[in-house]
Amino acid sequence: MVSQLTGEANEKEESKENEASQDSAEEMPAMEESDTEEYYEGLPDDHKAETDDPLPPGDGEKNASGTAEPDRNNYSIPASEDDSDSKAEPQEADGIIISDDGEIVQKEEMEVDEQRSDPESGRIIRKEEAYQFTAFDFFDKAQELVSTYPDLLEMDILGYSADGRSVYAVVMGKGIRDRSYEELYIRRYQLMMEAGNHSRETINSYLLMMTIEDYCMDVHDSSHIPDVNISAILDQSTFHFLILTNPDGYDAVKHGVDAIRNTTLRQNLIRLLDGRSLSLLKAGIEGTDRNRNFEDEYYHVGTKRWINQFYSKNANSPKEPSLGNYPGPYPASAIETQLVQNYIKRYPFRAFISYHSMGQVVYYVKEYLSTSFNENVLKPFAEMAAASTGYRTIHYVSSTSAGGYFTHYAVNLTQKPAVTIETTAIRAYPTSIEYYETEYDRVQLLPYQAMQYVINKGYYPYKVYVGGKFFKDYQSEAYANGVAEKFKGKVVTQVGTPVYEYILVHTDGRKISFSVASGAPFINNGRSMLPVRRVAETLGADVDWNQKLYRAEIYWDDQCIEIPINRDYIYINGKRIEMDTINLLEHNRTYVPLRYVFQGMGYEVSWKWENRRHNIRIDSP
């Protein structure tokens, strides 16, 4: 059993004091080292569940979290009252418009004038609308962006929150739907941005959405953003925007407790608030602070062991669900935390930016890591972020700093730079619309300049491969060995860009290419696991998903192969075939041990180690 934090919390009394301080929005004073977390409510260092009835996913295969997508049942936000003083709409007839004052103007001329006077004309993301967005609205607009720029954007649904909202990434890269996984995610540099971690910090999802749209617009019109070339940077890079990682909390703060659809979750939130303002809610709706809930283990190269500091660094945090700072009963107890951690593990990110809102500062220090690492890896990236935004860097760690932060997890796993940027100088929540434009002006170029920074760094020589696929790279061979031991991988010393996979698959002399959409092969318990749909359809077979029986089915000539998930057997024309490993469902794709399935289809399967790769051949008999 995982031990829980013990002690008593005085959170309710502190929150009432904090609520009183919310009554007026004041400019924050310059932060000195003596300032405490009581004033900044958890800022120092990195700022500082399932639904009742999950429903089956639309296409039969579950999402990355293993949960099925629920029916959204969009709730409605009450419409504002009609403005009785508003002017009548201009009258229109046969290509002309009679304006309010009786003038006749050409329709086309009026439209051009309106576009010139409206800087948001033609945009998908518009400030006034975005200010009223629900989490569902953000998701819908993200989908609209993906549909509008299919050559640049793709949506990756990581899973679903406790109340059934999507947690997703919008991924930006040239030719993202046509290029191979290796080209998009190994031969291009990866940068991750995440926002919406704290419920009440409501501006940052808008900032990321605006960034996505402006970058796409600049690719199609290089004059859209002056003095930058987004198209050129995308020749070498892929951006990952995690728009809203705590969607339930966002909707509660922006639209009230009735926005929470699950009755139990809604009632629990009402009890948690105990009459206090939703503007105090940093945590998720169940009372776990997402930015203290991440696993917090780092590898100590001197002792050659992993140090778990989650409990020790959170020793002074609340010991029960609260409006903020409660780290949860154990690391990654919240489903959203698990989804984000899994996403960090999936790609070889070069750097991370976490968007929060309090103080216009940049945090980066990890005092438990070496001075050299802080000075040579973390500090330069933080100074780049400060120069880009005009924010101040914080060069120390407060005595009230806790653990379990997003940036702790990212840095501890990857040894790459990560910063927390705090947008807005005003301490009032949810963030007022009057700050949306000014803060966006500050942060618009940050991802672009961060990517320029990491491209210049390249890959490090000590590369860890897990399950036959490239995992992460490190400057320190000792740290790489620690990661390889933890994830049962191996370290390979390689200069320059890594080989993506140790597994190459050919059928009848033709290489089978794999993409993000199709899934890629990997090794599990010594067995090569292949995404069944991609390989089987390449061989000319048909693949169906049986949601009722939770299995994939391959139809080829007169054969039917049934592949039940999480079972160590398959059926070929009704005959049960035992295996020494299980069929898996990973990232919405069914994976099978190739030899059993494809030999069962009558193919000859051979394996050879050559040129530092597993070369697999699937040949016709």
XYZ file of C-alpha atoms in Angstrom:
621
model
C 0.000 0.000 0.000
C 1.322 3.443 -0.846
C 1.863 5.489 2.261
C -0.083 8.733 2.494
C 1.040 12.078 3.796
C 0.126 12.555 7.446
C -0.494 15.535 9.640
C -3.136 18.191 9.897
C -4.030 20.841 7.328
C -4.904 24.401 8.127
C -5.989 24.983 4.538
C -9.505 26.217 5.212
C -8.362 29.119 7.387
C -5.627 30.076 4.881
C -8.084 29.931 1.999
C -10.494 32.307 3.729
C -7.632 34.745 4.198
C -6.644 34.275 0.566
C -10.232 34.869 -0.553
C -10.282 38.188 1.210
C -7.130 39.194 -0.658
C -8.892 38.496 -3.947
C -11.380 41.324 -3.450
C -9.166 43.822 -5.225
C -6.781 43.160 -8.092
C -3.434 44.703 -7.230
C -0.189 44.874 -9.161
C 2.211 42.408 -7.578
C 5.260 43.930 -5.918
C 8.756 42.904 -6.901
C 9.443 39.491 -5.441
C 12.275 39.209 -2.967
C 13.737 36.056 -1.576
C 11.990 36.670 1.727
C 8.559 36.578 0.072
C 6.565 33.518 1.083
C 4.196 31.082 -0.523
C 1.401 32.375 1.658
C 1.421 35.550 -0.442
C 1.997 33.870 -3.780
C -0.191 30.827 -3.052
C 2.207 28.151 -4.207
C 4.302 30.053 -6.739
C 7.902 29.356 -5.731
C 9.963 27.047 -7.959
C 7.507 25.769 -10.507
C 4.396 27.645 -9.379
C 4.148 25.852 -7.375
C -11.239 8.747 -11.568
C -13.206 7.850 -13.925
C -16.750 8.939 -14.911
C -19.713 7.060 -13.451
C -20.639 5.339 -16.690
C -17.874 5.357 -19.307
C -19.243 4.773 -22.782
C -17.593 2.862 -25.634
C -15.421 4.852 -28.047
C -16.729 5.691 -31.459
C -14.409 3.483 -33.528
C -14.190 0.562 -31.181
C -10.678 1.061 -29.811
C -10.082 2.797 -26.543
C -8.057 5.916 -25.982
C -4.509 6.154 -24.673
C -5.639 6.116 -21.035
C -7.607 2.914 -21.501
C -10.902 4.681 -20.848
C -13.715 4.979 -23.321
C -14.868 8.331 -24.595
C -18.079 9.459 -22.879
C -20.923 11.314 -24.498
C -20.081 14.997 -24.178
C -23.641 16.238 -23.569
C -22.533 19.824 -23.937
C -24.046 21.979 -21.258
C -25.105 25.476 -22.211
C -23.912 28.785 -20.855
C -26.779 31.241 -20.251
C -26.992 33.838 -22.982
C -26.598 37.489 -22.080
C -29.632 39.737 -22.119
C -30.526 41.458 -25.379
C -29.143 44.941 -25.816
C -32.248 47.056 -26.362
C -30.122 50.010 -27.492
C -28.313 48.151 -30.266
C -28.582 49.536 -33.771
C -30.681 47.865 -36.417
C -28.889 45.695 -38.928
C -28.177 47.430 -42.266
C -30.690 46.574 -44.986
C -29.334 44.609 -47.934
C -30.643 44.208 -51.481
C -29.105 43.188 -54.812
C -25.464 43.761 -53.939
C -25.951 47.090 -52.164
C -26.421 47.930 -48.510
C -28.462 50.807 -47.111
C -26.663 51.783 -43.925
C -28.198 53.142 -40.703
C -27.894 56.750 -41.865
C -29.490 56.036 -45.243
C -26.307 55.968 -47.347
C -26.077 53.456 -50.184
C -22.787 51.581 -50.288
C -21.531 48.608 -52.243
C -21.643 45.409 -50.182
C -18.080 44.494 -51.122
C -16.780 47.890 -49.996
C -18.447 47.587 -46.605
C -17.027 44.083 -46.112
C -13.504 45.306 -46.923
C -13.872 48.233 -44.524
C -15.125 45.908 -41.787
C -12.140 43.594 -42.286
C -9.727 46.515 -42.089
C -11.306 47.724 -38.868
C -11.480 44.248 -37.323
C -8.028 42.774 -36.627
C -9.650 39.427 -35.804
C -11.448 39.193 -39.146
C -11.138 35.721 -40.594
C -9.745 34.232 -37.371
C -10.979 31.035 -35.769
C -9.846 32.138 -32.300
C -11.411 35.468 -31.354
C -10.782 37.056 -27.985
C -14.348 37.950 -27.016
C -15.606 34.470 -27.866
C -12.626 32.704 -26.322
C -13.155 34.482 -23.023
C -16.496 32.679 -22.701
C -15.240 29.299 -23.904
C -15.958 26.106 -22.058
C -13.412 23.301 -22.201
C -15.639 21.728 -24.859
C -15.471 24.940 -26.887
C -11.678 24.883 -26.766
C -11.760 21.298 -28.002
C -14.151 22.166 -30.836
C -12.034 25.139 -31.888
C -8.906 22.997 -31.779
C -10.628 20.553 -34.114
C -11.584 23.445 -36.401
C -7.968 24.568 -36.526
C -6.874 21.030 -37.396
C -9.484 20.867 -40.174
C -8.474 24.275 -41.504
C -4.743 23.481 -41.565
C -4.563 19.737 -42.275
C -1.088 20.123 -43.757
C 0.230 21.441 -40.444
C -1.903 20.192 -37.560
C -3.048 16.952 -36.031
C -4.974 16.291 -32.830
C -3.874 13.592 -30.417
C -6.457 12.731 -27.746
C -4.543 11.539 -24.703
C -7.616 10.469 -22.760
C -10.449 11.924 -20.685
C -10.815 13.754 -17.403
C -12.845 12.489 -14.464
C -15.901 14.400 -15.726
C -15.473 13.256 -19.315
C -13.660 16.134 -20.996
C -10.930 15.492 -23.552
C -7.291 15.942 -22.613
C -5.494 16.414 -25.915
C -2.500 17.777 -27.775
C -2.511 19.808 -30.961
C 0.647 18.769 -32.814
C 2.144 21.110 -35.411
C 4.536 19.984 -38.132
C 4.860 20.178 -41.891
C 3.211 17.278 -43.683
C 2.162 15.886 -40.346
C -0.328 13.386 -41.777
C 1.903 12.091 -44.544
C 5.347 11.825 -42.996
C 6.670 8.804 -41.151
C 6.918 8.671 -37.395
C 10.696 8.700 -37.647
C 10.796 11.806 -39.804
C 8.310 13.784 -37.700
C 9.451 12.798 -34.231
C 13.101 11.823 -34.485
C 14.526 13.755 -37.396
C 12.676 16.851 -36.242
C 13.117 18.465 -32.849
C 10.244 18.303 -30.366
C 9.021 21.062 -28.026
C 6.183 20.646 -25.523
C 3.953 23.411 -24.118
C 1.239 22.737 -21.539
C -1.396 25.021 -19.997
C -4.480 24.919 -17.800
C -2.848 22.912 -15.037
C -4.366 25.091 -12.311
C -8.126 25.532 -12.471
C -8.328 29.280 -11.896
C -5.528 30.291 -14.302
C -7.844 30.601 -17.258
C -5.918 32.768 -19.732
C -3.219 30.354 -20.841
C -5.265 27.979 -22.986
C -6.278 31.008 -25.053
C -2.627 32.015 -25.396
C -1.690 28.611 -26.800
C -4.629 28.529 -29.197
C -3.725 31.975 -30.512
C -0.127 30.838 -30.961
C -1.224 27.829 -32.991
C -3.417 29.862 -35.302
C -0.896 32.657 -35.814
C 1.913 30.201 -36.581
C -0.267 28.403 -39.129
C -1.284 31.704 -40.698
C 2.355 32.722 -40.953
C 3.250 29.520 -42.787
C 0.670 30.403 -45.438
C 1.509 34.132 -45.414
C 5.057 34.836 -44.258
C 4.218 38.472 -43.545
C 1.629 37.582 -40.911
C 4.164 37.661 -38.050
C 6.890 40.216 -38.816
C 10.556 39.224 -38.688
C 10.058 35.479 -38.143
C 9.887 32.502 -40.469
C 7.618 29.862 -38.968
C 7.735 27.814 -42.175
C 11.505 27.482 -42.011
C 11.514 26.433 -38.340
C 8.882 23.761 -39.088
C 11.265 22.193 -41.595
C 13.238 21.032 -38.571
C 10.731 20.825 -35.757
C 7.416 19.664 -34.328
C 5.456 21.632 -31.708
C 3.197 19.932 -29.162
C 0.533 22.122 -27.521
C -1.342 20.549 -24.587
C -4.103 23.125 -24.496
C -5.973 22.394 -21.268
C -4.689 19.697 -18.933
C -7.234 20.309 -16.151
C -10.452 20.871 -18.134
C -12.881 20.032 -15.322
C -11.367 22.625 -13.020
C -11.296 25.243 -15.775
C -15.006 24.838 -16.473
C -15.882 24.958 -12.787
C -14.022 28.245 -12.268
C -15.264 29.857 -15.491
C -18.841 28.593 -15.497
C -19.713 27.467 -11.982
C -20.217 24.158 -10.195
C -23.190 23.314 -12.420
C -20.719 22.885 -15.281
C -19.654 19.625 -13.611
C -21.972 16.989 -15.050
C -21.219 14.040 -12.795
C -23.455 14.379 -9.727
C -20.945 12.877 -7.299
C -18.089 15.049 -8.534
C -20.274 18.149 -8.408
C -21.392 17.465 -4.837
C -17.817 16.766 -3.753
C -16.727 20.102 -5.226
C -19.506 21.928 -3.352
C -18.328 20.323 -0.101
C -14.721 21.198 -0.907
C -15.611 24.859 -1.492
C -17.593 25.064 1.748
C -19.044 28.395 0.698
C -15.750 29.839 -0.542
C -15.183 31.419 -3.934
C -14.294 29.327 -6.984
C -11.615 31.941 -7.687
C -9.563 30.145 -5.008
C -9.600 26.794 -6.802
C -6.109 25.866 -8.000
C -6.619 22.139 -7.582
C -8.763 19.809 -9.636
C -12.414 19.498 -8.734
C -11.687 16.618 -6.363
C -9.115 18.670 -4.423
C -5.783 17.387 -5.793
C -3.419 20.082 -7.064
C -2.305 18.886 -10.489
C 0.983 20.749 -10.250
C 1.977 18.853 -7.099
C 0.757 15.467 -8.245
C 3.512 14.463 -10.672
C 5.982 11.705 -9.880
C 9.096 13.305 -8.448
C 12.043 10.909 -8.708
C 15.511 11.808 -9.927
C 18.576 9.649 -10.471
C 21.459 10.284 -8.097
C 24.566 9.424 -10.094
C 26.744 9.263 -6.985
C 24.720 6.575 -5.202
C 23.392 5.096 -8.471
C 19.825 5.029 -7.250
C 16.552 6.843 -7.874
C 15.525 9.282 -5.137
C 11.774 9.687 -4.575
C 11.270 13.154 -3.110
C 7.513 13.396 -3.664
C 6.615 12.884 -0.011
C 9.530 14.732 1.587
C 9.137 17.866 -0.544
C 5.382 17.877 0.071
C 5.713 17.340 3.808
C 4.304 20.799 4.578
C 1.501 20.614 2.008
C -2.146 20.016 2.990
C -2.840 16.429 4.021
C -6.326 16.193 2.578
C -8.183 17.478 -0.487
C -8.110 21.256 -0.602
C -8.545 24.201 -2.952
C -4.822 24.210 -3.645
C -1.467 22.571 -2.861
C -2.744 19.129 -1.795
C -0.428 16.750 -3.726
C -2.829 13.832 -3.714
C -2.669 10.525 -1.840
C 0.192 9.298 -4.048
C 2.110 10.425 -7.152
C 0.070 10.643 -10.366
C -3.168 9.793 -8.558
C -5.109 12.088 -10.930
C -5.953 10.710 -14.371
C -4.892 13.964 -16.059
C -1.443 13.719 -14.442
C -1.069 10.172 -15.742
C -1.993 11.251 -19.256
C 0.552 14.077 -19.302
C 3.305 11.855 -17.882
C 2.654 9.229 -20.535
C 2.820 11.887 -23.233
C 6.200 13.095 -21.990
C 7.479 9.517 -22.226
C 6.204 9.051 -25.782
C 8.374 11.637 -27.551
C 12.010 12.764 -27.312
C 11.212 16.310 -26.239
C 14.084 18.788 -26.296
C 12.481 21.256 -23.847
C 9.280 22.059 -21.960
C 7.301 25.220 -21.199
C 4.588 25.179 -18.535
C 2.194 28.160 -18.585
C 0.830 29.476 -15.294
C -0.500 32.882 -14.210
C 0.885 34.935 -11.385
C 3.694 37.420 -11.532
C 5.238 37.694 -15.037
C 8.248 35.660 -13.951
C 10.166 32.594 -15.137
C 11.041 29.730 -12.762
C 13.683 27.136 -13.547
C 15.854 26.192 -10.532
C 15.986 22.544 -9.431
C 17.985 22.835 -6.237
C 18.293 19.067 -5.757
C 20.213 18.727 -9.037
C 23.828 19.788 -9.478
C 24.887 23.413 -9.693
C 26.429 22.644 -13.064
C 23.139 21.321 -14.441
C 21.205 24.326 -13.147
C 23.739 26.808 -14.532
C 24.499 25.153 -17.862
C 21.206 23.492 -18.849
C 18.313 25.167 -17.049
C 19.445 28.773 -16.613
C 20.273 29.577 -20.285
C 16.865 28.321 -21.420
C 15.162 30.365 -18.693
C 17.071 33.465 -19.710
C 15.982 32.918 -23.312
C 12.354 32.726 -22.118
C 12.779 35.895 -20.048
C 14.291 37.770 -22.986
C 11.459 36.612 -25.253
C 8.626 37.612 -22.904
C 10.098 40.462 -20.871
C 9.396 38.452 -17.709
C 11.829 38.210 -14.795
C 13.811 35.055 -14.002
C 13.719 33.767 -10.422
C 17.172 32.442 -9.523
C 16.425 30.847 -6.174
C 14.094 28.347 -4.537
C 11.887 29.526 -1.699
C 11.939 27.691 1.609
C 8.240 26.978 1.036
C 8.847 25.225 -2.287
C 7.173 21.846 -2.619
C 7.450 18.974 -5.093
C 5.478 17.012 -7.631
C 5.646 19.781 -10.216
C 5.241 19.208 -13.958
C 8.733 20.567 -14.576
C 10.202 18.268 -11.914
C 8.866 15.247 -13.757
C 9.983 16.521 -17.165
C 13.507 17.424 -16.045
C 14.012 14.333 -13.894
C 13.077 12.001 -16.735
C 14.671 13.757 -19.693
C 17.423 15.995 -18.275
C 16.236 18.668 -20.724
C 15.448 22.292 -19.845
C 11.987 23.121 -18.532
C 10.594 26.423 -17.329
C 7.407 27.616 -15.712
C 6.349 30.998 -17.055
C 3.913 33.030 -15.016
C 1.761 35.228 -17.239
C -0.098 38.311 -15.914
C 1.004 40.646 -13.132
C -2.476 40.797 -11.631
C -3.569 38.521 -8.814
C -7.262 38.041 -9.617
C -9.066 34.996 -10.973
C -10.432 34.022 -13.387
C -8.168 36.252 -15.462
C -9.880 39.352 -16.829
C -10.247 39.696 -20.596
C -8.404 43.024 -20.485
C -5.103 41.128 -20.101
C -5.611 38.695 -22.975
C -4.046 40.850 -25.692
C -1.162 42.284 -23.683
C -0.063 38.890 -22.374
C -0.347 37.314 -25.797
C 1.885 40.033 -27.222
C 4.487 38.994 -24.651
C 4.385 35.222 -25.203
C 3.579 34.908 -28.920
C 7.155 34.274 -30.048
C 8.266 32.172 -27.062
C 7.686 28.734 -28.657
C 9.403 29.891 -31.856
C 12.443 31.208 -30.018
C 12.527 28.190 -27.702
C 12.633 25.932 -30.747
C 15.494 27.941 -32.243
C 17.325 27.422 -28.958
C 16.918 23.638 -28.850
C 17.714 23.136 -32.538
C 21.120 24.644 -31.905
C 21.746 22.074 -29.156
C 21.116 18.949 -31.242
C 21.035 15.417 -29.800
C 23.236 14.201 -26.962
C 25.525 11.167 -27.414
C 24.121 8.729 -24.825
C 20.877 7.381 -26.229
C 18.489 5.066 -24.406
C 16.464 2.534 -26.401
C 13.462 0.838 -24.794
C 11.610 -2.011 -26.479
C 13.642 -1.541 -29.643
C 12.659 2.128 -30.029
C 14.575 5.307 -29.291
C 13.428 6.721 -25.943
C 15.581 9.627 -24.676
C 19.113 11.013 -25.026
C 21.447 12.326 -22.332
C 24.624 14.320 -21.828
C 25.559 12.151 -18.865
C 26.305 8.494 -19.494
C 25.687 7.773 -15.804
C 22.190 9.304 -15.939
C 21.464 7.447 -19.173
C 22.396 4.187 -17.458
C 20.006 5.005 -14.621
C 17.127 5.623 -17.027
C 17.917 2.472 -19.019
C 17.854 0.420 -15.815
C 14.553 1.919 -14.712
C 12.780 1.327 -18.034
C 14.524 -1.950 -18.902
C 16.272 -0.482 -21.903
C 19.865 -0.162 -23.031
C 22.287 2.693 -23.678
C 23.837 3.142 -27.111
C 26.517 5.752 -27.748
C 25.647 7.486 -31.013
C 26.738 10.867 -32.324
C 24.017 12.926 -33.987
C 20.437 11.964 -34.811
C 19.425 8.603 -33.347
C 18.031 5.643 -35.221
C 14.319 5.688 -34.426
C 13.657 1.983 -34.189
C 15.544 -1.224 -33.945
C 12.687 -2.934 -35.768
C 12.292 -2.829 -39.554
C 9.489 -4.826 -41.177
C 9.497 -5.955 -44.811
C 6.899 -7.973 -46.654
C 7.823 -9.603 -49.937
C 10.781 -7.230 -50.242
C 8.782 -4.046 -49.522
C 9.382 -2.046 -46.360
C 6.258 -1.316 -44.318
C 6.279 2.277 -43.105
C 4.657 3.249 -39.818
C 3.203 6.589 -38.742
C 1.745 8.152 -35.621
C -1.723 7.198 -36.843
C -0.849 3.563 -37.548
C 1.337 2.961 -34.510
C 4.891 1.570 -34.612
C 6.421 -1.818 -33.682
C 8.041 -2.380 -30.317
C 9.487 -5.222 -28.258
C 7.572 -6.524 -25.238
C 9.035 -9.272 -23.063
C 11.339 -10.306 -25.863
C 8.576 -10.470 -28.485
C 8.171 -8.145 -31.463
C 4.752 -6.507 -31.249
C 3.272 -5.108 -34.457
C 0.246 -2.839 -34.997
C -2.131 -5.379 -36.497
C -4.184 -3.114 -38.741
C -1.219 -1.543 -40.537
C 0.524 -4.841 -41.259
C -2.559 -6.933 -42.019
C -4.050 -4.375 -44.400
C -0.691 -4.066 -46.168
C -0.897 -7.818 -46.784
C -4.401 -7.399 -48.235
C -6.424 -8.576 -45.251
C -9.434 -6.841 -43.689
C -9.393 -5.822 -40.021
C -12.448 -5.173 -37.851
C -12.903 -4.278 -34.215
C -15.475 -6.132 -32.108
C -16.290 -3.811 -29.240
C -18.703 -6.233 -27.580
C -16.068 -8.963 -27.338
C -13.199 -6.452 -27.043
C -11.082 -7.997 -29.743
C -9.622 -7.357 -33.210
C -10.590 -9.659 -36.077
C -8.565 -10.310 -39.240
C -10.267 -11.681 -42.343
C -7.962 -13.001 -45.073
C -9.001 -15.349 -47.857
C -10.975 -18.059 -46.053
C -9.398 -17.431 -42.646
C -10.627 -15.576 -39.588
C -8.123 -14.671 -36.857
C -9.576 -13.386 -33.575
C -7.280 -11.379 -31.285
C -8.727 -10.815 -27.783
C -7.049 -7.944 -25.907
C -4.948 -8.723 -22.816
C -5.092 -12.473 -23.511
C -2.200 -14.832 -24.250
C -3.982 -16.659 -27.045
C -5.607 -16.090 -30.424
C -8.178 -18.040 -32.445
C -7.514 -19.118 -36.037
C -10.711 -20.371 -37.667
C -12.038 -21.163 -34.198
C -8.936 -23.069 -33.044
C -7.297 -21.638 -29.950
C -3.546 -20.974 -30.261
C -1.633 -20.442 -27.012
C 1.139 -17.798 -26.901
C 3.869 -16.755 -24.460
C 2.849 -13.078 -24.443
C -0.414 -11.139 -24.518
C -2.136 -9.023 -27.147
C -2.088 -5.342 -26.255
C -4.068 -2.167 -26.867
C -1.735 0.848 -26.933
C -2.619 4.390 -28.061
C -5.841 3.215 -29.718
C -4.088 0.444 -31.669
C -4.108 -3.340 -31.305
C -0.632 -4.907 -31.110
C 0.051 -8.591 -31.665
C 3.101 -10.858 -31.416
C 3.905 -11.075 -35.097
C 5.069 -14.673 -35.400
C 1.898 -16.298 -34.059
C -0.501 -14.183 -36.072
C 1.219 -13.950 -39.420
C 2.428 -17.520 -39.481
C -1.183 -18.357 -38.751
C -2.076 -16.478 -41.954
C 0.284 -18.733 -43.876
C 3.230 -16.350 -44.166
C 6.872 -17.170 -43.535
C 8.308 -15.009 -40.745
C 12.063 -14.556 -40.311
C 14.195 -12.353 -38.085
C 17.769 -11.079 -38.482
C 19.951 -8.648 -36.548
C 21.670 -6.398 -39.073
C 22.984 -2.803 -39.102
C 22.061 -2.335 -35.434
C 18.404 -3.162 -36.110
C 15.926 -5.991 -35.850
C 15.046 -6.813 -39.456
C 11.795 -8.743 -39.767
C 10.597 -10.325 -43.000
C 7.027 -11.439 -43.652
C 7.015 -13.283 -46.962
C 4.351 -15.046 -48.973
C 4.578 -18.860 -48.854
